[in-house]
Short mmCIF file of C-alpha atoms and ligand atoms in Angstrom, two decimals:
data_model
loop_
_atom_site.label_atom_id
_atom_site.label_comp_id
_atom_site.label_asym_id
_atom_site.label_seq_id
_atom_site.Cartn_x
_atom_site.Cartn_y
_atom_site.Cartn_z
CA UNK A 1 78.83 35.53 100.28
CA UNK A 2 78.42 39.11 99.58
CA UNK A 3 78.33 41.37 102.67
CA UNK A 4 75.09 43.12 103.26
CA UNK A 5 75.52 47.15 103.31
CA UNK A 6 74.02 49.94 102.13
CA UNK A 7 73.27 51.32 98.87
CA UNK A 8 76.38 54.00 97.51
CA UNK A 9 75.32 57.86 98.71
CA UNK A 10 77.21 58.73 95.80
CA UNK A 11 75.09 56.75 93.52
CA UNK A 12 71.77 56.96 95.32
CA UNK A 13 71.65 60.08 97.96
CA UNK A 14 71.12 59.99 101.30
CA UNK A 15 67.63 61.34 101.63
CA UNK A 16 66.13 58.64 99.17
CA UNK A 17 65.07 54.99 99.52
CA UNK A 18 63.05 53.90 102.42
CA UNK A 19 64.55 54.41 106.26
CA UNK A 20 65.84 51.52 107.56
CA UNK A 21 68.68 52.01 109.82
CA UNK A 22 71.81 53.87 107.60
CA UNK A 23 69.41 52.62 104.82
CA UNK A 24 70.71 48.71 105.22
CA UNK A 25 68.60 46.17 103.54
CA UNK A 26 65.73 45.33 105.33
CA UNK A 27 66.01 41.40 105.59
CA UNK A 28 64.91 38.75 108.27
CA UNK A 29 68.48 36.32 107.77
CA UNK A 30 70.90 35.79 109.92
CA UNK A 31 72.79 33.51 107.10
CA UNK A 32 75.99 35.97 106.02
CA UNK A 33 74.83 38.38 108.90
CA UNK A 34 77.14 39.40 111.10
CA UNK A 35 75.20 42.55 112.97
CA UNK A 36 71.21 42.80 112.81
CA UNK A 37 69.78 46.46 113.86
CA UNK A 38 66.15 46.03 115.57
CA UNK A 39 63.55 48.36 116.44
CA UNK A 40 62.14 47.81 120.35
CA UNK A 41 59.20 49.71 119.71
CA UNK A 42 57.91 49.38 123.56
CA UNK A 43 57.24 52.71 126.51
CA UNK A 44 54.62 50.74 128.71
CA UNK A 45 58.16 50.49 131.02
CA UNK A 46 58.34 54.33 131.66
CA UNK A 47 57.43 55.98 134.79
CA UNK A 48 57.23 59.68 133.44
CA UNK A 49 56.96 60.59 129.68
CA UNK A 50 56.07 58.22 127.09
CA UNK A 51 56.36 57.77 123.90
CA UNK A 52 59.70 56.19 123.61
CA UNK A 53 57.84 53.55 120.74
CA UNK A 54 58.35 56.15 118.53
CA UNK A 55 62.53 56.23 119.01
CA UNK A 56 63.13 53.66 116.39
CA UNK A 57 61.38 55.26 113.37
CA UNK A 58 62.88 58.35 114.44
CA UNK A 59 66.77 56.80 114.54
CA UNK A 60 65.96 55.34 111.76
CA UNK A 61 65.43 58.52 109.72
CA UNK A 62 68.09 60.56 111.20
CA UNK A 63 70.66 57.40 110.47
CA UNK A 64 70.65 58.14 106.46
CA UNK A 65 72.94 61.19 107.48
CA UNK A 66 76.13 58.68 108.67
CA UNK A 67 78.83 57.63 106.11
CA UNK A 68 80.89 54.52 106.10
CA UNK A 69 84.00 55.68 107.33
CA UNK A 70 84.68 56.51 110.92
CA UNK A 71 87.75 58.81 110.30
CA UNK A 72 88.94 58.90 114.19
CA UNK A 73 89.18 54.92 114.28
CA UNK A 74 90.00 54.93 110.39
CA UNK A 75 87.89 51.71 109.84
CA UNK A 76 85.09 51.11 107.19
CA UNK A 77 82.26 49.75 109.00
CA UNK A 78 80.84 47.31 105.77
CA UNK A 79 84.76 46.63 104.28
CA UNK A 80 84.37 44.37 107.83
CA UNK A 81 80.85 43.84 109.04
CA UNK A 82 77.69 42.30 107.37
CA UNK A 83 75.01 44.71 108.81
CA UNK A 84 71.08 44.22 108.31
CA UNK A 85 68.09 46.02 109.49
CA UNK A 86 66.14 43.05 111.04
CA UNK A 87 62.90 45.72 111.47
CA UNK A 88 60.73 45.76 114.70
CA UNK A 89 59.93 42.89 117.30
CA UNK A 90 56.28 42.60 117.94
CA UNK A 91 55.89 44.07 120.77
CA UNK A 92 52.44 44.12 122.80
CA UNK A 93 52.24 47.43 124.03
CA UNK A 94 50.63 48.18 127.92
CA UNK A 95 51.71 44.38 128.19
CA UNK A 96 55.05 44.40 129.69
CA UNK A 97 56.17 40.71 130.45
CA UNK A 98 54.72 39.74 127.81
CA UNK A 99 56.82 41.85 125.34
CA UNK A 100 59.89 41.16 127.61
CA UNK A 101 59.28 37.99 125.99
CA UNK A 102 58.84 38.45 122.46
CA UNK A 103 61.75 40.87 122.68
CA UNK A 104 63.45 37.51 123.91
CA UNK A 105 61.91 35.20 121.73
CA UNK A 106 62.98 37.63 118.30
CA UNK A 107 66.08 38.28 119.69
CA UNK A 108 67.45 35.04 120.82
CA UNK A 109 67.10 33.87 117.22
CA UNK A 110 69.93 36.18 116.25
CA UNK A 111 72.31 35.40 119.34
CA UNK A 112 72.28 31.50 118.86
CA UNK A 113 72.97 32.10 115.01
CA UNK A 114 76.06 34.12 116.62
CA UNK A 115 74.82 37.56 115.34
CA UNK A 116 75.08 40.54 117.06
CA UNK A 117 71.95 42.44 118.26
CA UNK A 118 71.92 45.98 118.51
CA UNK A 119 69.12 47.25 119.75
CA UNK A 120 66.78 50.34 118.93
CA UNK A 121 64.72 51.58 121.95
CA UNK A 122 61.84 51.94 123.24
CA UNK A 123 62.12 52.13 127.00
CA UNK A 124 64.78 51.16 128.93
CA UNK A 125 62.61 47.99 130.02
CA UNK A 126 63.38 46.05 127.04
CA UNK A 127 66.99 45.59 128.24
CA UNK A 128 65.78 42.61 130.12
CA UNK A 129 64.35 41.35 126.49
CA UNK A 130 67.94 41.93 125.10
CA UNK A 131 69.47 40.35 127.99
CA UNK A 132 67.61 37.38 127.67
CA UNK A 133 68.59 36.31 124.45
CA UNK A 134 72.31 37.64 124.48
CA UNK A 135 72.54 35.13 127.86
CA UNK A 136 70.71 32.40 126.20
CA UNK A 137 73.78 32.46 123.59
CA UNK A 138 76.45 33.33 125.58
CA UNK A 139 75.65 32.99 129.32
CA UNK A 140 75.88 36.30 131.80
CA UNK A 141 77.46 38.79 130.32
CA UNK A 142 79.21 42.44 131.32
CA UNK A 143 76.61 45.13 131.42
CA UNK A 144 78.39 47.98 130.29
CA UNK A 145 75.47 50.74 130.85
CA UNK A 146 75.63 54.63 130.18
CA UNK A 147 72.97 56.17 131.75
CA UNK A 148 72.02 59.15 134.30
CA UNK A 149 69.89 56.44 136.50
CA UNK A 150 70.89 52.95 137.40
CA UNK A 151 67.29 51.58 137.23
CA UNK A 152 67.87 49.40 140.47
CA UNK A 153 65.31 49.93 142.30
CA UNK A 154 63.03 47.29 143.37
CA UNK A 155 59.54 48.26 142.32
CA UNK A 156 57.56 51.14 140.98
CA UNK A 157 53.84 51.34 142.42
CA UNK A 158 54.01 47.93 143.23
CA UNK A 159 54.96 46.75 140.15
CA UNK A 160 58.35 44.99 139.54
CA UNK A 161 58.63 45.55 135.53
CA UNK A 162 59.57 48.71 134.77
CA UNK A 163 62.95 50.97 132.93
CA UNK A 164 64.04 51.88 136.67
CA UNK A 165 63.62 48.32 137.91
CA UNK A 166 65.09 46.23 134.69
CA UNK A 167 68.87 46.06 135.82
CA UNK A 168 67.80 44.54 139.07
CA UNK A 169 65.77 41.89 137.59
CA UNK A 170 68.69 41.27 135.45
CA UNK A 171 70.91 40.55 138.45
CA UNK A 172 68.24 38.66 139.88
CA UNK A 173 67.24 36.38 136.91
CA UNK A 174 71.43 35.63 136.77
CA UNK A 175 71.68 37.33 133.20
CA UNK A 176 74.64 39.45 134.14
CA UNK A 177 78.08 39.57 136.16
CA UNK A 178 77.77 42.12 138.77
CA UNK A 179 81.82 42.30 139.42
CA UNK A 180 82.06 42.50 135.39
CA UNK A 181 79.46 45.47 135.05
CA UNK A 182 79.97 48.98 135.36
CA UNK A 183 77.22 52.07 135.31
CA UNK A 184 78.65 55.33 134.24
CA UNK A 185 77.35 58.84 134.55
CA UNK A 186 74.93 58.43 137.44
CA UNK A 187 73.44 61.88 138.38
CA UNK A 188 70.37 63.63 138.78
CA UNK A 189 68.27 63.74 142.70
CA UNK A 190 67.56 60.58 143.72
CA UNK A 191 64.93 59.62 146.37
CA UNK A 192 67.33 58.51 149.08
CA UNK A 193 71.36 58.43 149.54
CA UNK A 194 69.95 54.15 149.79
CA UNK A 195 69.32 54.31 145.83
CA UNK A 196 72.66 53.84 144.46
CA UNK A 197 74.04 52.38 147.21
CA UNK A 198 71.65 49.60 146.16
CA UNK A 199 73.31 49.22 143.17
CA UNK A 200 76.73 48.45 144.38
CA UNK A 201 75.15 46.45 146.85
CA UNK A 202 73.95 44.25 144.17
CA UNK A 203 77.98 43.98 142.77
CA UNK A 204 77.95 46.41 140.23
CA UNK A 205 80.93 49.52 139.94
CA UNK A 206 79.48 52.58 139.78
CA UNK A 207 80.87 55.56 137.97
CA UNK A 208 78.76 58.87 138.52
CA UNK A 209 78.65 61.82 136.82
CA UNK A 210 80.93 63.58 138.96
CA UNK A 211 83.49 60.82 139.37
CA UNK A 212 83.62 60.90 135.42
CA UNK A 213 84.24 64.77 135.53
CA UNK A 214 86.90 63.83 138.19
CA UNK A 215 88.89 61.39 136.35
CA UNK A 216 88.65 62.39 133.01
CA UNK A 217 87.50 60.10 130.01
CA UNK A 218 90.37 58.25 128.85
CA UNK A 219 90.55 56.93 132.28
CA UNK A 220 87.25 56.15 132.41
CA UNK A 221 87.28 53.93 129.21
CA UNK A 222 89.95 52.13 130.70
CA UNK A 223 88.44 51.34 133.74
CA UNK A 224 85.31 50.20 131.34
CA UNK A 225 88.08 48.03 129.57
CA UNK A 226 89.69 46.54 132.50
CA UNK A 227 86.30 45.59 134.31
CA UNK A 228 84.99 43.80 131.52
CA UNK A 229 88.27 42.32 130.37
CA UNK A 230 87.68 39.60 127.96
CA UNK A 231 84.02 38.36 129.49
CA UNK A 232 81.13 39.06 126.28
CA UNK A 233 79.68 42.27 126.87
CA UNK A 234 76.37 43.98 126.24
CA UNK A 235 76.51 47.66 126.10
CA UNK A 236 73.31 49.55 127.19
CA UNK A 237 73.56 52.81 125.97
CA UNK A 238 71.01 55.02 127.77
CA UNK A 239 70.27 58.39 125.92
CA UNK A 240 69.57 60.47 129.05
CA UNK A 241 73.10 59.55 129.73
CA UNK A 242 73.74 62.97 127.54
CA UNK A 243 72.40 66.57 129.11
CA UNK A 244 69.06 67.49 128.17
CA UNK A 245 71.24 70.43 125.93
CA UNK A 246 72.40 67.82 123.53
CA UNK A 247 69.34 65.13 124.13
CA UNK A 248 66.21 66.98 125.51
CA UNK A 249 63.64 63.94 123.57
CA UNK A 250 63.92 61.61 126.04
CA UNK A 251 61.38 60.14 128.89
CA UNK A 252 63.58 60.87 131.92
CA UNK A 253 65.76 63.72 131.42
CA UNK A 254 68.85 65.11 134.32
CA UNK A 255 70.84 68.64 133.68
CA UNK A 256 74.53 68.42 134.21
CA UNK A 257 74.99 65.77 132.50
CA UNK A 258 77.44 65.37 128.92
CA UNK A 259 78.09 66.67 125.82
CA UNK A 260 77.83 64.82 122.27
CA UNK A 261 81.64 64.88 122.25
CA UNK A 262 81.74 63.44 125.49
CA UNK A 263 79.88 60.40 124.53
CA UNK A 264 81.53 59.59 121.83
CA UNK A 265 84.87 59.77 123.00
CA UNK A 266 84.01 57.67 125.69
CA UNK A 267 82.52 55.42 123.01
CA UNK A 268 85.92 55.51 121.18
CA UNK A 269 87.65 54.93 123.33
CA UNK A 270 86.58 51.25 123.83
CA UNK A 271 88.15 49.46 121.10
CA UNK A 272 88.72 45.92 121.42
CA UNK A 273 85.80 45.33 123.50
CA UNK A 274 84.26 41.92 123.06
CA UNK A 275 80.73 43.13 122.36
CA UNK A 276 78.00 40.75 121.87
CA UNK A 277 75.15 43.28 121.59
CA UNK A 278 74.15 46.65 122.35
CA UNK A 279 71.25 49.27 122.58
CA UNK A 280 70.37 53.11 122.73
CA UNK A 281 67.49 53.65 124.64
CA UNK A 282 64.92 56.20 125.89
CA UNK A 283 64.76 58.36 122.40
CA UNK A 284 61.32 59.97 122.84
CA UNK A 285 60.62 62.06 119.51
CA UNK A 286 57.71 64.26 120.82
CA UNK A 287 60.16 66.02 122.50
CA UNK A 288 63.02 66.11 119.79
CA UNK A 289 61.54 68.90 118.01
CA UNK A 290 64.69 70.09 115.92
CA UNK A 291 65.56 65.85 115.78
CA UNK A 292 68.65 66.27 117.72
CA UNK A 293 68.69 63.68 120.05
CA UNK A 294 67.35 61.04 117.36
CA UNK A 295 70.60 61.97 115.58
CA UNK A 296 73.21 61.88 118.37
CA UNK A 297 71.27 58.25 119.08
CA UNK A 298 72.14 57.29 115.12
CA UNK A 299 75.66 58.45 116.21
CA UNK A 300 75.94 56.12 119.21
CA UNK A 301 74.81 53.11 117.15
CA UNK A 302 77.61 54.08 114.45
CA UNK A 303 80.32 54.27 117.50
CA UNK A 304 79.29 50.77 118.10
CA UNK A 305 78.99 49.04 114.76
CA UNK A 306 82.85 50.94 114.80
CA UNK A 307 83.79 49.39 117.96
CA UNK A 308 82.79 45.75 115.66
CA UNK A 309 84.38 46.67 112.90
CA UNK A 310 87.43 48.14 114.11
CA UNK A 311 87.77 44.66 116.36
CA UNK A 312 87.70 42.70 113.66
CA UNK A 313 90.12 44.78 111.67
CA UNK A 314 92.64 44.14 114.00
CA UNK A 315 92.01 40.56 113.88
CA UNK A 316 90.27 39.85 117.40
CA UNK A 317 88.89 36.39 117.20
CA UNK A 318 84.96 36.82 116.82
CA UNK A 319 82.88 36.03 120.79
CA UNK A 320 81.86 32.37 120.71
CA UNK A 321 78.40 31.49 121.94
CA UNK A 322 78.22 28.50 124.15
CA UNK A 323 77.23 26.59 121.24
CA UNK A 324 80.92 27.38 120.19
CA UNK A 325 80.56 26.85 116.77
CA UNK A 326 84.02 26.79 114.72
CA UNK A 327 85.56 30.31 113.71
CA UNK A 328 84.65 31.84 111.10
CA UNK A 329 80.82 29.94 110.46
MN1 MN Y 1 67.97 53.76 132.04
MN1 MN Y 2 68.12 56.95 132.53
#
């Protein structure tokens, strides 16, 4: 079956043709689909700014910049991966567990077909949508998760759905391994020195911002590597993980944070990484005037669908749901 990928930029240029994500075909399959981009079009999750149901148009767009070929892994995303733009899931917006579930419900139709989901965000609630379906398939999973905030905390206002509650509930509802997850680049004030001590409390390794600094980033993709070592893994790819400098259209923004070159080194250096689905969340465009952080967002996708491609270059056997169906189906 022919591979789905986009039209030639050499043929047809980048700015024309509608925006799907790197201008794939827009199709609802997952027959001969090994990757399916989706738009989580939801913000009733934030607790500051909103407008975050706006990020996946706005990836979209800046995505028909990025090229095939990632020169630095010197892999061909389509030569290995059947990519699709799968569109939006329906959200219900001010309706939060009810969109958790047709996040779920849209998304779990990939997973038990074996494709990957790679999420397009929206707030960083619709992780627990994501992790739904990618545990459905596979079971609990390593949550790999860049991001300035560990969204542990217990409640918001009284309310237990929200972006800074979601990787709690995620431990609670037994959708993730604690001892196989790791949160890296944790800054910012907090509310009390109890907030990310929470978080390990709950199992999970915590990397912050300065402990990154510390160690340096080849070290801290390796300790990535090593805590996930060969368990599935879902990587959450907040974009506030970045400093406001390089990412200022986002909901919840902390200074002293990274560069673009930082993230995506990081990002790089995480090949072989058995990734069954991914996001990049918190891209808020009313505050991306000059479209910056929509585009470093686009970039972080591409690092992933690398990640994919590169793995299978290199002939690592494709994840197996727990429907283990035969290789290669
Ligand atoms: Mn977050
Ligand atoms: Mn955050």
């Amino acid at each position: 079956m022919d591979r789905y990928r986009p039209p030639d930029a050499l043929e047809f240029p980048r700015f024309t043709g509608i925006r799907t994500f790197m201008r794939l075909p827009h199709v609802q399959t997952t027959e001969g689909v090994d990757v399916a981009i989706v738009g989580l079009p939801f913000d009733t999750g934030a607790t500051f700014r909103v407008g975050a149901r706006f990020g996946p148009e706005a990836i979209r767009s800046a995505s028909a910049l990025l090229r095939p070929y990632h020169p630095f892994l010197r892999v061909n995303l389509f030569e290995h991966l059947s990519i699709v733009d799968y569109g939006d899931a329906p959200v219900a917006p001010g309706f939060i567990e009810d969109s958790l579930r047709r996040i779920a419900d849209v998304l779990s139709r990939l997973t038990l077909a074996g494709v990957i989901p790679i999420g397009l965000g929206g707030d960083h609630s619709v992780l627990l949508g994501e992790l739904r379906a990618v545990a459905a398939a596979y079971g609990p999973v390593a949550l790999i998760q860049f991001d300035s905030h560990p969204d542990t905390w217990d409640a918001y206002f009284g309310h237990r759905y929200t972006h800074g509650t979601v990787v709690r509930r995620a431990v609670e509802e037994g959708l993730i391994l604690p001892e196989r997850s790791i949160q890296v680049g944790l800054r910012g004030p907090i509310y009390g020195p109890g907030d990310w001590e929470a978080a390990r409390d709950l199992g999970l390794e915590l990397l912050s911002a300065a402990e990154v600094r510390a160690i340096g980033l080849e070290s801290v993709s390796r300790r990535i590597l090593q805590r996930v070592g060969d368990h599935p893994a879902f990587l959450s790819f907040d974009i506030d993980f970045f400093d406001p400098a390089y990412a200022p259209g986002t909901g919840t923004p902390e200074v002293g944070g990274f560069t673009s070159w930082e993230g995506l080194s990081l990002l790089r250096g995480l090949v072989g990484l058995p990734l069954v689905g991914m996001d990049v969340v918190e891209v808020l465009p009313a505050y991306d005037p000059a479209g910056i952080t929509a585009l470093l967002a686009a970039n972080v996708v591409y690092e992933g669908l690398a990640l994919l491609a590169a793995r299978r270059r290199d002939g690592l056997p494709r994840v197996a749901t727990l429907g283990a169906r035969p290789e290669g189906l």
